[in-house]
Amino acid sequence: MSMAGGTQATGSWVGYEHAAYQGQQFVLERGEYPRWESWSGSNSYHIERLTSFRPIACANHRECRLSMFERENFLGRKGELSDDYPSLQAMGWCNNEVGSFRIHSGAWVCYQYPGYRGYQFIMECDRHCGEYKHWREWGSHAQTFQIQSIRRIQQ
């Protein structure tokens, strides 16, 4: 990916299905993406082109920490993460839903299904002041509060 003026872009980016940062979002970390399956992975959403992009400024794989809550507005049971989890149920989270997130540091990508599959929701400490009080704040395409796997975004 190149930026205007021939400067090479580095770090992690979010690619969006539509212009103006709308629609489904996909995390783009260092690497090559020759076909749509490369960025959409095994989530089976056939999106052949991404229309808008923005950098993820706060991605720091070494210093990531988040709190997740069972209900909206940081209520209910709380879980704290500082590592990747391919299955939240396997780590002891009792259901397949998360009501809200507080991102203390770093950037994360949350997935609808275990094994890093399904819709992707990018959560950053530098956006929304790190507070995602309701699932509708997870992105313009958010239609579910089902989160079953989470991983840190690498710079």
PDB file of C-alpha atoms in Angstrom:
ATOM      1  CA  MET A   1       0.000   0.000   0.000  1.00  0.00           C
ATOM      2  CA  SER A   2       1.456   3.397  -0.941  1.00  0.00           C
ATOM      3  CA  MET A   3       0.550   6.819   0.293  1.00  0.00           C
ATOM      4  CA  ALA A   4       0.480  10.021  -1.743  1.00  0.00           C
ATOM      5  CA  GLY A   5       3.903  11.330  -2.641  1.00  0.00           C
ATOM      6  CA  GLY A   6       5.443   7.858  -2.869  1.00  0.00           C
ATOM      7  CA  THR A   7       5.858   7.424   0.903  1.00  0.00           C
ATOM      8  CA  GLN A   8       5.532   3.794   1.918  1.00  0.00           C
ATOM      9  CA  ALA A   9       2.834   3.165   4.533  1.00  0.00           C
ATOM     10  CA  THR A  10       3.883   1.110   7.540  1.00  0.00           C
ATOM     11  CA  GLY A  11       2.099  -0.301  10.543  1.00  0.00           C
ATOM     12  CA  SER A  12      -1.459  -1.543  10.805  1.00  0.00           C
ATOM     13  CA  TRP A  13      -4.492  -0.165   8.991  1.00  0.00           C
ATOM     14  CA  VAL A  14      -8.250  -0.605   9.003  1.00  0.00           C
ATOM     15  CA  GLY A  15      -9.850  -1.137   5.600  1.00  0.00           C
ATOM     16  CA  TYR A  16     -13.554  -0.410   5.191  1.00  0.00           C
ATOM     17  CA  GLU A  17     -16.085  -1.824   2.773  1.00  0.00           C
ATOM     18  CA  HIS A  18     -17.482   1.636   1.900  1.00  0.00           C
ATOM     19  CA  ALA A  19     -16.235   5.217   1.611  1.00  0.00           C
ATOM     20  CA  ALA A  20     -16.071   7.487   4.663  1.00  0.00           C
ATOM     21  CA  TYR A  21     -15.101   4.590   6.979  1.00  0.00           C
ATOM     22  CA  GLN A  22     -18.456   2.816   6.683  1.00  0.00           C
ATOM     23  CA  GLY A  23     -19.452  -0.834   6.390  1.00  0.00           C
ATOM     24  CA  GLN A  24     -17.552  -3.894   7.446  1.00  0.00           C
ATOM     25  CA  GLN A  25     -14.043  -3.291   8.710  1.00  0.00           C
ATOM     26  CA  PHE A  26     -10.964  -5.444   8.248  1.00  0.00           C
ATOM     27  CA  VAL A  27      -7.643  -5.174  10.058  1.00  0.00           C
ATOM     28  CA  LEU A  28      -4.668  -5.003   7.689  1.00  0.00           C
ATOM     29  CA  GLU A  29      -1.361  -5.788   9.354  1.00  0.00           C
ATOM     30  CA  ARG A  30       2.042  -5.886   7.693  1.00  0.00           C
ATOM     31  CA  GLY A  31       1.916  -8.277   4.735  1.00  0.00           C
ATOM     32  CA  GLU A  32       0.435  -8.809   1.294  1.00  0.00           C
ATOM     33  CA  TYR A  33      -3.235  -9.088   0.393  1.00  0.00           C
ATOM     34  CA  PRO A  34      -3.409 -10.335  -3.223  1.00  0.00           C
ATOM     35  CA  ARG A  35      -7.083 -11.447  -3.097  1.00  0.00           C
ATOM     36  CA  TRP A  36     -10.145 -10.626  -1.020  1.00  0.00           C
ATOM     37  CA  GLU A  37      -9.800 -13.862   0.972  1.00  0.00           C
ATOM     38  CA  SER A  38      -6.498 -12.496   2.310  1.00  0.00           C
ATOM     39  CA  TRP A  39      -8.170  -9.729   4.286  1.00  0.00           C
ATOM     40  CA  SER A  40     -11.520 -11.355   4.983  1.00  0.00           C
ATOM     41  CA  GLY A  41     -10.018 -14.671   6.034  1.00  0.00           C
ATOM     42  CA  SER A  42     -12.396 -17.472   6.854  1.00  0.00           C
ATOM     43  CA  ASN A  43     -15.325 -15.230   7.704  1.00  0.00           C
ATOM     44  CA  SER A  44     -16.902 -15.905   4.281  1.00  0.00           C
ATOM     45  CA  TYR A  45     -17.998 -12.317   3.699  1.00  0.00           C
ATOM     46  CA  HIS A  46     -17.365 -11.795   0.001  1.00  0.00           C
ATOM     47  CA  ILE A  47     -16.099  -8.218  -0.132  1.00  0.00           C
ATOM     48  CA  GLU A  48     -13.824  -7.866  -3.138  1.00  0.00           C
ATOM     49  CA  ARG A  49     -12.655  -4.306  -2.575  1.00  0.00           C
ATOM     50  CA  LEU A  50     -12.029  -1.977   0.314  1.00  0.00           C
ATOM     51  CA  THR A  51     -12.937   1.642  -0.332  1.00  0.00           C
ATOM     52  CA  SER A  52     -11.515   3.652   2.565  1.00  0.00           C
ATOM     53  CA  PHE A  53      -8.564   3.185   4.919  1.00  0.00           C
ATOM     54  CA  ARG A  54      -7.142   4.677   8.094  1.00  0.00           C
ATOM     55  CA  PRO A  55      -4.038   3.879  10.151  1.00  0.00           C
ATOM     56  CA  ILE A  56      -4.220   2.298  13.586  1.00  0.00           C
ATOM     57  CA  ALA A  57      -1.981   4.600  15.582  1.00  0.00           C
ATOM     58  CA  CYS A  58      -2.043   2.852  18.948  1.00  0.00           C
ATOM     59  CA  ALA A  59      -1.212  -0.709  17.913  1.00  0.00           C
ATOM     60  CA  ASN A  60       1.464  -1.977  20.279  1.00  0.00           C
ATOM     61  CA  HIS A  61       1.539  -5.753  20.524  1.00  0.00           C
ATOM     62  CA  ARG A  62       3.649  -5.747  23.693  1.00  0.00           C
ATOM     63  CA  GLU A  63       1.498  -3.430  25.789  1.00  0.00           C
ATOM     64  CA  CYS A  64      -2.162  -4.283  25.303  1.00  0.00           C
ATOM     65  CA  ARG A  65      -4.798  -4.459  28.013  1.00  0.00           C
ATOM     66  CA  LEU A  66      -8.586  -4.381  27.903  1.00  0.00           C
ATOM     67  CA  SER A  67     -11.535  -4.940  30.185  1.00  0.00           C
ATOM     68  CA  MET A  68     -14.711  -6.489  28.850  1.00  0.00           C
ATOM     69  CA  PHE A  69     -18.068  -6.420  30.548  1.00  0.00           C
ATOM     70  CA  GLU A  70     -21.089  -8.654  30.408  1.00  0.00           C
ATOM     71  CA  ARG A  71     -23.534  -5.772  29.888  1.00  0.00           C
ATOM     72  CA  GLU A  72     -23.617  -2.305  28.362  1.00  0.00           C
ATOM     73  CA  ASN A  73     -22.144   0.717  30.204  1.00  0.00           C
ATOM     74  CA  PHE A  74     -19.449  -1.379  31.928  1.00  0.00           C
ATOM     75  CA  LEU A  75     -21.898  -3.342  34.069  1.00  0.00           C
ATOM     76  CA  GLY A  76     -22.059  -7.000  35.031  1.00  0.00           C
ATOM     77  CA  ARG A  77     -19.273  -9.533  35.146  1.00  0.00           C
ATOM     78  CA  LYS A  78     -15.848  -8.226  34.129  1.00  0.00           C
ATOM     79  CA  GLY A  79     -12.931  -9.915  32.368  1.00  0.00           C
ATOM     80  CA  GLU A  80      -9.413  -8.537  31.814  1.00  0.00           C
ATOM     81  CA  LEU A  81      -7.224  -9.492  28.846  1.00  0.00           C
ATOM     82  CA  SER A  82      -3.631  -8.795  27.894  1.00  0.00           C
ATOM     83  CA  ASP A  83      -3.096 -11.642  25.418  1.00  0.00           C
ATOM     84  CA  ASP A  84      -4.748 -13.270  22.389  1.00  0.00           C
ATOM     85  CA  TYR A  85      -7.727 -15.581  22.981  1.00  0.00           C
ATOM     86  CA  PRO A  86      -8.980 -17.752  20.107  1.00  0.00           C
ATOM     87  CA  SER A  87     -11.947 -18.747  22.302  1.00  0.00           C
ATOM     88  CA  LEU A  88     -13.331 -16.632  25.133  1.00  0.00           C
ATOM     89  CA  GLN A  89     -15.411 -19.589  26.358  1.00  0.00           C
ATOM     90  CA  ALA A  90     -12.240 -21.666  26.727  1.00  0.00           C
ATOM     91  CA  MET A  91     -10.749 -18.940  28.949  1.00  0.00           C
ATOM     92  CA  GLY A  92     -13.837 -19.003  31.173  1.00  0.00           C
ATOM     93  CA  TRP A  93     -16.156 -16.331  29.716  1.00  0.00           C
ATOM     94  CA  CYS A  94     -19.559 -17.985  30.223  1.00  0.00           C
ATOM     95  CA  ASN A  95     -21.502 -16.671  27.235  1.00  0.00           C
ATOM     96  CA  ASN A  96     -20.821 -15.675  23.635  1.00  0.00           C
ATOM     97  CA  GLU A  97     -21.695 -12.012  24.092  1.00  0.00           C
ATOM     98  CA  VAL A  98     -19.917  -8.926  25.407  1.00  0.00           C
ATOM     99  CA  GLY A  99     -21.856  -5.803  26.369  1.00  0.00           C
ATOM    100  CA  SER A 100     -19.055  -3.215  26.530  1.00  0.00           C
ATOM    101  CA  PHE A 101     -15.280  -2.756  26.390  1.00  0.00           C
ATOM    102  CA  ARG A 102     -12.755  -0.466  28.038  1.00  0.00           C
ATOM    103  CA  ILE A 103      -9.455  -0.435  26.128  1.00  0.00           C
ATOM    104  CA  HIS A 104      -6.686   0.570  28.536  1.00  0.00           C
ATOM    105  CA  SER A 105      -3.808   0.266  26.072  1.00  0.00           C
ATOM    106  CA  GLY A 106      -3.082  -0.894  22.554  1.00  0.00           C
ATOM    107  CA  ALA A 107      -5.439  -1.934  19.797  1.00  0.00           C
ATOM    108  CA  TRP A 108      -7.472  -5.123  19.449  1.00  0.00           C
ATOM    109  CA  VAL A 109      -9.554  -6.914  16.864  1.00  0.00           C
ATOM    110  CA  CYS A 110     -12.588  -8.745  18.199  1.00  0.00           C
ATOM    111  CA  TYR A 111     -14.293 -11.468  16.193  1.00  0.00           C
ATOM    112  CA  GLN A 112     -17.857 -12.698  16.170  1.00  0.00           C
ATOM    113  CA  TYR A 113     -16.879 -16.393  16.295  1.00  0.00           C
ATOM    114  CA  PRO A 114     -14.133 -18.515  17.878  1.00  0.00           C
ATOM    115  CA  GLY A 115     -10.938 -18.994  15.929  1.00  0.00           C
ATOM    116  CA  TYR A 116     -10.820 -15.360  14.736  1.00  0.00           C
ATOM    117  CA  ARG A 117     -13.768 -15.728  12.341  1.00  0.00           C
ATOM    118  CA  GLY A 118     -16.841 -13.664  11.530  1.00  0.00           C
ATOM    119  CA  TYR A 119     -17.326  -9.924  11.726  1.00  0.00           C
ATOM    120  CA  GLN A 120     -14.245  -7.975  12.807  1.00  0.00           C
ATOM    121  CA  PHE A 121     -14.508  -5.078  15.257  1.00  0.00           C
ATOM    122  CA  ILE A 122     -11.404  -2.936  15.767  1.00  0.00           C
ATOM    123  CA  MET A 123     -11.115  -1.505  19.305  1.00  0.00           C
ATOM    124  CA  GLU A 124      -8.460   1.130  20.066  1.00  0.00           C
ATOM    125  CA  CYS A 125      -7.460   3.056  23.174  1.00  0.00           C
ATOM    126  CA  ASP A 126      -7.158   6.229  21.038  1.00  0.00           C
ATOM    127  CA  ARG A 127     -10.749   6.111  19.735  1.00  0.00           C
ATOM    128  CA  HIS A 128     -13.854   6.761  21.850  1.00  0.00           C
ATOM    129  CA  CYS A 129     -11.383   7.507  24.676  1.00  0.00           C
ATOM    130  CA  GLY A 130     -10.955   3.729  24.773  1.00  0.00           C
ATOM    131  CA  GLU A 131     -14.545   3.284  25.942  1.00  0.00           C
ATOM    132  CA  TYR A 132     -17.052   1.284  23.929  1.00  0.00           C
ATOM    133  CA  LYS A 133     -20.165   1.471  26.106  1.00  0.00           C
ATOM    134  CA  HIS A 134     -22.524  -0.222  23.671  1.00  0.00           C
ATOM    135  CA  TRP A 135     -22.132  -2.682  20.771  1.00  0.00           C
ATOM    136  CA  ARG A 136     -23.371  -0.027  18.313  1.00  0.00           C
ATOM    137  CA  GLU A 137     -20.103   1.880  18.954  1.00  0.00           C
ATOM    138  CA  TRP A 138     -18.011  -1.044  17.651  1.00  0.00           C
ATOM    139  CA  GLY A 139     -18.363   0.077  14.015  1.00  0.00           C
ATOM    140  CA  SER A 140     -20.867   1.214  11.425  1.00  0.00           C
ATOM    141  CA  HIS A 141     -21.641  -2.405  10.499  1.00  0.00           C
ATOM    142  CA  ALA A 142     -22.149  -3.653  14.076  1.00  0.00           C
ATOM    143  CA  GLN A 143     -25.297  -5.750  14.160  1.00  0.00           C
ATOM    144  CA  THR A 144     -24.427  -8.083  17.001  1.00  0.00           C
ATOM    145  CA  PHE A 145     -22.787  -8.030  20.406  1.00  0.00           C
ATOM    146  CA  GLN A 146     -21.565 -11.583  19.893  1.00  0.00           C
ATOM    147  CA  ILE A 147     -17.801 -11.708  20.505  1.00  0.00           C
ATOM    148  CA  GLN A 148     -16.084 -15.084  20.857  1.00  0.00           C
ATOM    149  CA  SER A 149     -12.406 -14.441  20.076  1.00  0.00           C
ATOM    150  CA  ILE A 150     -10.034 -11.484  20.543  1.00  0.00           C
ATOM    151  CA  ARG A 151      -6.459 -10.774  19.527  1.00  0.00           C
ATOM    152  CA  ARG A 152      -3.975  -7.919  19.756  1.00  0.00           C
ATOM    153  CA  ILE A 153      -3.206  -5.916  16.635  1.00  0.00           C
ATOM    154  CA  GLN A 154       0.445  -5.915  15.651  1.00  0.00           C
ATOM    155  CA  GLN A 155       2.233  -2.776  14.508  1.00  0.00           C
TER     156      GLN A 155
END
